[in-house]
XYZ file of C-alpha atoms in Angstrom:
520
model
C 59.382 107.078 105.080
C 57.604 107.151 108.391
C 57.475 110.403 111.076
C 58.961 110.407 114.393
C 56.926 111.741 117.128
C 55.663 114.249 114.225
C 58.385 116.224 114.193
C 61.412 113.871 112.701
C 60.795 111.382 109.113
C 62.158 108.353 109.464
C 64.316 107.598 105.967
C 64.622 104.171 104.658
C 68.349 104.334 104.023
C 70.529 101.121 104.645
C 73.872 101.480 104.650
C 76.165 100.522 101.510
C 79.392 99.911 103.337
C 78.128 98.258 106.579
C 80.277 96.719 109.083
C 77.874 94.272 109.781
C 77.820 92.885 106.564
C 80.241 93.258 104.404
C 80.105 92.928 100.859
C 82.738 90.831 99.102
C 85.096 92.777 96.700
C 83.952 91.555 93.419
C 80.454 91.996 94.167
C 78.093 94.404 91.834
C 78.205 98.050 93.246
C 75.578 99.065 95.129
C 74.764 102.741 93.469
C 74.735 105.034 96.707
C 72.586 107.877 96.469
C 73.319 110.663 99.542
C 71.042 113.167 100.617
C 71.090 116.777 100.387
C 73.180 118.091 103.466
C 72.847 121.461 105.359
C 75.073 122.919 108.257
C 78.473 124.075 108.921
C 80.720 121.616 107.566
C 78.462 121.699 104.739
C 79.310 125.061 103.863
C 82.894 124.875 104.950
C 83.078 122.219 102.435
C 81.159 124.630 99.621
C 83.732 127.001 100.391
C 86.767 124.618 100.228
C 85.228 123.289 96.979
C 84.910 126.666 95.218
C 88.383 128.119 96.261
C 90.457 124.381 95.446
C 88.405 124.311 91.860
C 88.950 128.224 91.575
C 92.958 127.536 92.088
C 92.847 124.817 89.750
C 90.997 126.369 86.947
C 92.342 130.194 87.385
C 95.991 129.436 88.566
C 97.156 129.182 84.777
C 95.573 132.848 83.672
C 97.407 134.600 86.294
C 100.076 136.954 85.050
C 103.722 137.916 86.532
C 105.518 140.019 84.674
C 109.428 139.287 84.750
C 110.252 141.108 82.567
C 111.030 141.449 78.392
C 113.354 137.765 78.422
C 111.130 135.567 80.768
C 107.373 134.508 80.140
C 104.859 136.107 81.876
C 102.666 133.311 83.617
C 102.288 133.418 86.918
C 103.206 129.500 87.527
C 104.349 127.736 84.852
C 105.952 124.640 84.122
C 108.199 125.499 81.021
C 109.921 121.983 79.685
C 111.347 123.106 77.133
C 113.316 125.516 79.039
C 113.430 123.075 82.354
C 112.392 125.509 84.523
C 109.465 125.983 86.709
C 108.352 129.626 87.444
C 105.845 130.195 90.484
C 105.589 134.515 90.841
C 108.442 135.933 91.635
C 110.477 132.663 92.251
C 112.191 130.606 89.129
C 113.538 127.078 90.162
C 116.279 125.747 87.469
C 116.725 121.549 87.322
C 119.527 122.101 89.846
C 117.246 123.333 92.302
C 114.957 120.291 92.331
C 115.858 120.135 96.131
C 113.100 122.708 96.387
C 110.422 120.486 94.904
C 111.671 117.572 96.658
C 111.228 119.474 99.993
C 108.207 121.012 99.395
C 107.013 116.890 98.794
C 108.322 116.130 101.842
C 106.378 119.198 104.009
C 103.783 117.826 102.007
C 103.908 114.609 103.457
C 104.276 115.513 107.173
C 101.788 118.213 106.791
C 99.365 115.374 106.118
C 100.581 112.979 109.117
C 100.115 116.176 111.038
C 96.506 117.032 109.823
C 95.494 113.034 110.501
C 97.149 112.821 113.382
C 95.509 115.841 114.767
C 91.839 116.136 113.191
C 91.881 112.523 111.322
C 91.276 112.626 107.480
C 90.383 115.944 107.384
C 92.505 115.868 104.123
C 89.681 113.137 102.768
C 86.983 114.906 103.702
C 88.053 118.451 102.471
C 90.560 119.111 99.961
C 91.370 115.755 98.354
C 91.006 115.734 94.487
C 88.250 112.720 94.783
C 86.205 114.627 97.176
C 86.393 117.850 95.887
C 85.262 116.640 92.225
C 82.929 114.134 93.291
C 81.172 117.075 95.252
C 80.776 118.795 92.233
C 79.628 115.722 90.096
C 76.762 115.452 92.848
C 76.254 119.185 92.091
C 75.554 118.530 88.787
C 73.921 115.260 89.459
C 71.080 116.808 92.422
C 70.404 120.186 90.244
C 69.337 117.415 86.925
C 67.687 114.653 88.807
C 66.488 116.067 92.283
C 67.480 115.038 95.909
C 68.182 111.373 96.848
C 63.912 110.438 96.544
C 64.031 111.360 93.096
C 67.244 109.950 92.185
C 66.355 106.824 93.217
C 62.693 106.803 92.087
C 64.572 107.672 88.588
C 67.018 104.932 89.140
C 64.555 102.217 89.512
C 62.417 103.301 87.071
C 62.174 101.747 83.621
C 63.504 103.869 80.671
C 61.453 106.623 78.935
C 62.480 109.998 77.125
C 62.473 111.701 80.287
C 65.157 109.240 81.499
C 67.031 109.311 78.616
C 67.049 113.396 78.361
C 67.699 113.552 82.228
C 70.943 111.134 82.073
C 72.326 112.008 78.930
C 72.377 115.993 80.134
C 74.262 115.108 83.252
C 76.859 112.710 81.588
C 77.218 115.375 79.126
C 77.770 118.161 82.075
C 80.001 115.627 83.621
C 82.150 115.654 79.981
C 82.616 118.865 79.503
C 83.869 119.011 83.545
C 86.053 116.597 82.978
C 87.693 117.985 79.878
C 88.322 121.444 81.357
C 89.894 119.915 83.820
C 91.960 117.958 81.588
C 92.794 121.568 79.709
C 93.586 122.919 82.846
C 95.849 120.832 83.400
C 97.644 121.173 80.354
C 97.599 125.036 80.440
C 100.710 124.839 83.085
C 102.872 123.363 81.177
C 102.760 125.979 77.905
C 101.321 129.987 77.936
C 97.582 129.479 78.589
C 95.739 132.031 76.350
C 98.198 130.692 73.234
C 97.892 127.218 73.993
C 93.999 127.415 74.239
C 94.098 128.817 71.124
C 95.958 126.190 69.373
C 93.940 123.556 71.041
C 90.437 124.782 69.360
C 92.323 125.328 66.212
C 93.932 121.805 66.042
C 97.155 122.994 65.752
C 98.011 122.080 69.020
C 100.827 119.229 69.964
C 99.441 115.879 69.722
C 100.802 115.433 73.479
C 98.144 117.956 74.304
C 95.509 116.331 73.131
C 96.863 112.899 74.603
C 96.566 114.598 78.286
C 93.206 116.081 77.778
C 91.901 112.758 77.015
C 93.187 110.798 79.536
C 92.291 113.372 82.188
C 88.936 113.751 81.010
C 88.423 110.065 81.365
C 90.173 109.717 84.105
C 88.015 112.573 85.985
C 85.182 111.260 84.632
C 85.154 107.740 85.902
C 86.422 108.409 89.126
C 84.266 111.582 90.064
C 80.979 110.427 88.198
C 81.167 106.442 88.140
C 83.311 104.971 90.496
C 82.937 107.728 93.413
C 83.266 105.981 96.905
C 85.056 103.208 95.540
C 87.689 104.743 94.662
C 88.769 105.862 98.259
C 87.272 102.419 99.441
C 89.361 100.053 97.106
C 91.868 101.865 95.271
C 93.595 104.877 97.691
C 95.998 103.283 100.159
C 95.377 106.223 102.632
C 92.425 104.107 104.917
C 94.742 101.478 105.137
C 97.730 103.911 106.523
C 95.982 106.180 108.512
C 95.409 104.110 111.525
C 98.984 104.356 111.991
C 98.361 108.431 112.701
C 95.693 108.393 114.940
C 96.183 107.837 118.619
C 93.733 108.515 121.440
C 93.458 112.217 121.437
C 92.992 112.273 117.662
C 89.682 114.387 116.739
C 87.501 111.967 114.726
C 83.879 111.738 113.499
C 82.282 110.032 116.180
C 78.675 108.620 117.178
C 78.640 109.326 121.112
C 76.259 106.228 121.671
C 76.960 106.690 125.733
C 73.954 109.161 125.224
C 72.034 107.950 121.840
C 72.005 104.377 123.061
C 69.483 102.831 123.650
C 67.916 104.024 120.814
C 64.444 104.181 119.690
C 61.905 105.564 116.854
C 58.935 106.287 119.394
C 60.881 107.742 122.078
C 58.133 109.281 123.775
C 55.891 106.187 123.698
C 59.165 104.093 125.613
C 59.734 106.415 127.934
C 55.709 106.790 128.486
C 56.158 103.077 129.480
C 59.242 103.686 131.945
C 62.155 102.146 129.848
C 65.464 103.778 129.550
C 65.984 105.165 125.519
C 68.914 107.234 124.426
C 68.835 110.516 121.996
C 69.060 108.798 118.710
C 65.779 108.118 117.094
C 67.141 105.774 114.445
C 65.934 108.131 112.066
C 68.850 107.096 109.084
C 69.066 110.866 108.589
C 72.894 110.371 109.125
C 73.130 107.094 106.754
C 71.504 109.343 104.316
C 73.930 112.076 104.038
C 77.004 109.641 103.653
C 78.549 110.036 100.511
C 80.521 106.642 101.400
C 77.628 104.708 102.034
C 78.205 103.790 105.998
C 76.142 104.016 109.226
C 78.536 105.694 111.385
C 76.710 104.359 114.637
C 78.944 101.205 113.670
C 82.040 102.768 114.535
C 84.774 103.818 112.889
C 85.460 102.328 109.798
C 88.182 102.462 107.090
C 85.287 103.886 104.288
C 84.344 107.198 106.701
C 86.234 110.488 105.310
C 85.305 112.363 107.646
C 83.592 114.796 106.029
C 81.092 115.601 108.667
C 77.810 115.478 106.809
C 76.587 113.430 109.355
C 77.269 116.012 112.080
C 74.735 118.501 110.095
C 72.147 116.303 109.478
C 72.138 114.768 112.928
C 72.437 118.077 114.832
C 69.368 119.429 112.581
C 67.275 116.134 114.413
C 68.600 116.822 117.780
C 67.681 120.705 117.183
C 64.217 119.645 115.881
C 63.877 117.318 118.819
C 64.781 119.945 121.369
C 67.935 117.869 122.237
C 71.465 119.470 122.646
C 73.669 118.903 119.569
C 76.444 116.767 119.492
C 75.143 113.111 119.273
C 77.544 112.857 116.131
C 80.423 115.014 116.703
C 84.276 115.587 116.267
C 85.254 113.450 119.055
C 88.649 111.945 121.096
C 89.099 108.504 121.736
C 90.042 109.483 125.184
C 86.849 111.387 126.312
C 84.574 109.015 124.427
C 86.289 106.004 126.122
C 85.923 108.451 129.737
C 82.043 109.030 128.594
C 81.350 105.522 127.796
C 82.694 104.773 131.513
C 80.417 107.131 132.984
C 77.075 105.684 130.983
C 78.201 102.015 131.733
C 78.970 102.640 135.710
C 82.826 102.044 134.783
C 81.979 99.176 132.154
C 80.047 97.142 135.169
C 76.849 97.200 132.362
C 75.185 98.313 128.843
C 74.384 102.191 128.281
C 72.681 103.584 130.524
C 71.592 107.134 129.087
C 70.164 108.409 133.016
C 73.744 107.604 134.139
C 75.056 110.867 131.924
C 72.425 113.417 132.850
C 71.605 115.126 136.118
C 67.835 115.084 137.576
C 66.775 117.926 135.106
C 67.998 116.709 132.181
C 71.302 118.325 131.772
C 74.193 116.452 131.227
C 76.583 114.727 134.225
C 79.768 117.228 134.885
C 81.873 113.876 134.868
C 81.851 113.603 131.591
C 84.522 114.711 129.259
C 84.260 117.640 126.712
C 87.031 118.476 124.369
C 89.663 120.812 124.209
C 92.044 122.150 122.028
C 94.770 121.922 123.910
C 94.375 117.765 124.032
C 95.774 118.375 120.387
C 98.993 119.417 121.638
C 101.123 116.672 122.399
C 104.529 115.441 122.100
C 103.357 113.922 118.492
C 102.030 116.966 117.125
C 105.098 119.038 118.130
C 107.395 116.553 116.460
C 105.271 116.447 113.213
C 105.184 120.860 113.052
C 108.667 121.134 114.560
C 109.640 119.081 111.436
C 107.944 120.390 109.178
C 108.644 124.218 109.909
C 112.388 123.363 110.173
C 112.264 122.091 106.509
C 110.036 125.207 105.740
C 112.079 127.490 107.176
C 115.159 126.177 105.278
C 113.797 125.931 102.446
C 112.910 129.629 102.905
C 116.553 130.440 104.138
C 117.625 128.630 101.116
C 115.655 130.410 98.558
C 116.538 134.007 99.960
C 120.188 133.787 99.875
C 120.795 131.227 97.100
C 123.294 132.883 94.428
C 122.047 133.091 90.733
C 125.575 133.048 89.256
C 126.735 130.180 88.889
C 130.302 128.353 87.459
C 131.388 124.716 86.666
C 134.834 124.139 85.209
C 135.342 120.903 83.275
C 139.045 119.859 82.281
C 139.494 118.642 79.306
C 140.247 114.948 79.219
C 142.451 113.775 76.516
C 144.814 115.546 76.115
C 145.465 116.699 79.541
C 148.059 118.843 78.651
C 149.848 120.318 75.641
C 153.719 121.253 75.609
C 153.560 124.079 73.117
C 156.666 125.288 70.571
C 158.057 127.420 73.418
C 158.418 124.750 76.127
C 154.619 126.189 77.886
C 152.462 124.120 79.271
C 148.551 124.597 78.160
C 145.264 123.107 79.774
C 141.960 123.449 78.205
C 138.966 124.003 80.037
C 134.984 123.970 78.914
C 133.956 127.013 81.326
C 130.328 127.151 82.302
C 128.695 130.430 82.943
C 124.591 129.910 84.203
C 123.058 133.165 84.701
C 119.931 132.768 86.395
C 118.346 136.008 86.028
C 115.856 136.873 83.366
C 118.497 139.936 82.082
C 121.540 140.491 80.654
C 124.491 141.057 82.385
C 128.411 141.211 81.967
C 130.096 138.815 84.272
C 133.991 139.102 84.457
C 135.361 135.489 84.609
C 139.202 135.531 86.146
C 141.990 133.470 87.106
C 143.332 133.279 90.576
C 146.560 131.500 91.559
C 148.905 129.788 89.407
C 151.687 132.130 88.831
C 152.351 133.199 85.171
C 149.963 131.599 83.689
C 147.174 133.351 81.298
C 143.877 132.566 79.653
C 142.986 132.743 76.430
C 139.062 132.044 75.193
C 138.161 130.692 72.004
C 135.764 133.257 69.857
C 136.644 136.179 72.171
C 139.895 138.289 70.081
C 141.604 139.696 72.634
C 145.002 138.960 73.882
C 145.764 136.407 76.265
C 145.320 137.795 80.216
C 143.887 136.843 83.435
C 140.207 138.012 83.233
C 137.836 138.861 80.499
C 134.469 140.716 80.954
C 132.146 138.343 79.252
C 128.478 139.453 77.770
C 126.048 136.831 79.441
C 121.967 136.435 78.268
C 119.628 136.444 80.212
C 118.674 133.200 81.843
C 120.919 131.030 80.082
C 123.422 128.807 80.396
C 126.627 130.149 78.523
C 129.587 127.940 77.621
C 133.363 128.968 77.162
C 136.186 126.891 76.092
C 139.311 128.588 77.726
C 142.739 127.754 76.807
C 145.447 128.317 80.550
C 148.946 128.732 79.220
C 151.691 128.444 81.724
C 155.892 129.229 81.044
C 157.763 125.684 82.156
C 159.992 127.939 84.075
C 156.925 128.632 86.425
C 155.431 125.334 86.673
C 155.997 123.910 90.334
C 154.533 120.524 89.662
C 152.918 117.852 87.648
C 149.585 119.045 89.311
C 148.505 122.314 90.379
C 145.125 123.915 91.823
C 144.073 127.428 90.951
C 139.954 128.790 90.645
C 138.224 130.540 88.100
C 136.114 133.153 89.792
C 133.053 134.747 87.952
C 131.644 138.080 89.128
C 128.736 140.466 87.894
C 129.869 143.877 89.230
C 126.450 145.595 88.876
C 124.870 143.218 91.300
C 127.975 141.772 93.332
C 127.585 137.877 92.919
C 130.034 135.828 92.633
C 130.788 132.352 92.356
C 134.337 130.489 91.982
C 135.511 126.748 91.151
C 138.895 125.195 91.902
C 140.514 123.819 89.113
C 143.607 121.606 88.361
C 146.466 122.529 86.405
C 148.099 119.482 84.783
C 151.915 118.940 83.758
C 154.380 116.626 82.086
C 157.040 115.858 84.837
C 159.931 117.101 82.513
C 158.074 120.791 82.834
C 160.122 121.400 86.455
């Protein structure tokens, strides 16, 4: 560690994943050890951390009550019944269209995010991230900040070693199994399943899941870390394909940090052009992914931003304006780096972007939000708020009475004693609200003909009030007699229509009548 013009400490940090030399991909990992952060997107990402964890591990305890015949969870994921509450809406099997949507808004939400502020999603609110920012948590409050981790690291083993890893593996353990038991608390009631669970009287499935998430979580948040978004998520590789020129990435504006220099004072002293950065490694430091950013983009950065903080805390301690790492275009930092290199004519030239006192040239190019408006981003959220807004359209007027009519097969027909013709019909009633109702199922059309319904004694007619429970699927097998003196061919069409008169739904299905030909 040396000091910069006694006011900035030089780090020794060397970058993990450098473009300049890259490792090969079955080399031993290099064990990355990133520095305490501080700043805005630092506590941005605090807050995104505790409010995607507090979803996570809360979501399951949250109650909705629907009522004496449905379960009160809030969301829940009920297989047994195959159907998937979320508040106040219930989606049956039938209505996997909903799931399959919301998949697909989830997809061109993200090419909408990357295309507009790059992998914001990495850097934020993926799973990895998110966990790995808490395994760090748990790693810095054990061990200390990166000096002491590493001084640990490197030194040989004693009981203070032993006591300090063995307490944050065992944190890191008992993370990773509540979020295993999280997980599993959607799928069953959560204050009866956890019960079960510490009894042992759980399902063995349940136990299955725990363990696999816990070492799943485990070994990517607290061993593998930034190699799992290096070598195993396909997202680097496809996001390149999102971004375009007015893209907001993190960016190291080197049109005004290059040339740069660790005794800045002392160069310019001697009349030679030096940029802002003071090659402190403050920025390397922070990286969770191991990189130098003042390489350039590379596949490894997540964008997270640390290195924003850190280097604006230099530049602030330096006196310098903020920004030398920032959320940048490709557009204005191609415009800038025109402007520093008199149109590309020569290398940086930091005087070339600042006036005679020191401020900054108007010629160069600041951004603007309105640069992220553009023909790209208005297809991506025209898209995906016309599959939001049917989806919602969908979901508001979508009946919850439902029929299906399935004719019987073999026979097709019977000719009865008196020269009638019968069908038979399974009848399926699905009502899809958690309460009993009575839903009147009827015959329209076919002229003379009645219905009869097995298990129901009442005399043959054209509609029957039928008692239906609540949020299940009820099945009839209904017998359609017809006289041969009213039978106007060897196939007819007629609908059975199903109606709940206390709430005014109704749904109908067009059946076929069947008939030998003699019956005309």
């Amino acid at each position: 560690m040396h000091v910069l013009d006694k006011t900035v400490e030089r780090l020794e940090a060397e970058a993990v994943n450098s473009t300049k030399s890259r490792q090969p991909l079955y080399a031993p990992r290099k064990k990355i050890f990133p520095k305490r952060a501080s700043g805005s997107f630092r506590r941005f990402k605090w807050l995104v951390m505790v409010i995607t964890l507090g979803i996570y591990y809360l979501t399951p305890w949250l109650r909705w009550d629907r009522g004496p015949f449905a379960p009160d969870q809030a969301v829940l994921v009920d297989l047994a019944s195959r159907r998937f509450y979320f508040f106040f809406i219930e989606i049956w099997p039938q209505e996997f269209y909903y799931v399959a949507g919301l998949l697909v808004m989830a997809g061109i939400g993200l090419f909408l995010i990357t295309s507009t502020v790059g992998r914001a999603w990495c850097g934020y609110t993926c799973p990895q991230t998110v966990w790995v920012d808490l395994f760090l948590v748990v790693e810095r409050a054990i061990e200390g900040d990166r000096n002491a981790r590493m001084k640990l690291d490197a030194g040989p083993w004693t009981t203070r070693k032993l006591v300090l890893r063995v307490s944050k593996h065992a944190i890191w353990l008992v993370i990773a199994a509540a979020t295993g038991g999280a997980w599993i608390f959607y799928f069953a009631d959560a204050p009866t399943l956890i019960g079960e669970v510490f009894t042992g009287t759980a399902a063995p499935v349940a136990y299955i899941t725990i363990s696999v998430l816990t070492a799943t979580t485990y070994t990517f948040g607290g061993l593998m870390r930034e190699q799992v978004c290096t070598y195993m998520c396909p997202w680097p590789r496809i996001q390149a394909a999102m971004l375009d020129e007015n893209s907001l990435t993190v960016t190291y504006n080197d049109w005004r940090g290059e040339p740069r220099s660790r005794h800045a004072k002392k160069v310019q002293a001697a009349g030679q052009l030096v940029g802002d950065c003071v090659d402190c490694n403050a920025c390397v430091a922070v990286c969770p992914m191991g990189i130098d950013i003042r390489d350039g983009q590379q596949l490894e950065c997540i964008t997270c931003a640390l290195c924003i903080d850190t280097c604006d805390s230099v530049m602030h301690k330096l006196g310098k304006e903020r920004g030398l790492i920032s959320y940048t275009t490709l557009s204005d930092y191609n415009a800038n780096i025109a402007v520093a290199t008199a149109g590309g004519s020569g290398p940086v030239n930091p005087s070339l972007v600042r006036t005679a006192d020191g401020t900054f040239s108007d010629r160069l190019a600041h951004f603007h939000i309105r640069k992220t408006f553009r023909p790209r981003t208005f297809v991506y959220m025209g898209a995906w708020s016309a599959i939001g807004l049917a989806l919602l359209y969908s979901l508001l007027t979508r009946e919850r009475l439902e029929v299906n009519v399935l004719h019987d097969r073999n026979p097709q027909f019977v000719t009865l004693s008196d020269g009638s013709i019968r069908n038979g019909y399974t009848v399926k009633l699905l009502n899809m609200v958690p309460e009993p109702r009575t839903i009147v199922v009827a015959m329209q059309g076919l002229p003379g003909a009645e219905m009869s319904i097995v298990g129901i004694d009442l005399p043959a007619g054209r509609s029957f009030a039928i008692p239906a429970e609540p949020d299940r699927l009820k099945m009839l097998k209904v017998f359609v007699r017809q006289p041969a003196n009213q039978v106007e061919g060897i196939v007819q069409t007629f609908k059975f229509r199903v109606e709940d008169k206390a709430s005014f739904e109704s749904d109908e299905y067009t059946a076929t009548f069947n008939a030998p030909e003699t019956a005309r």
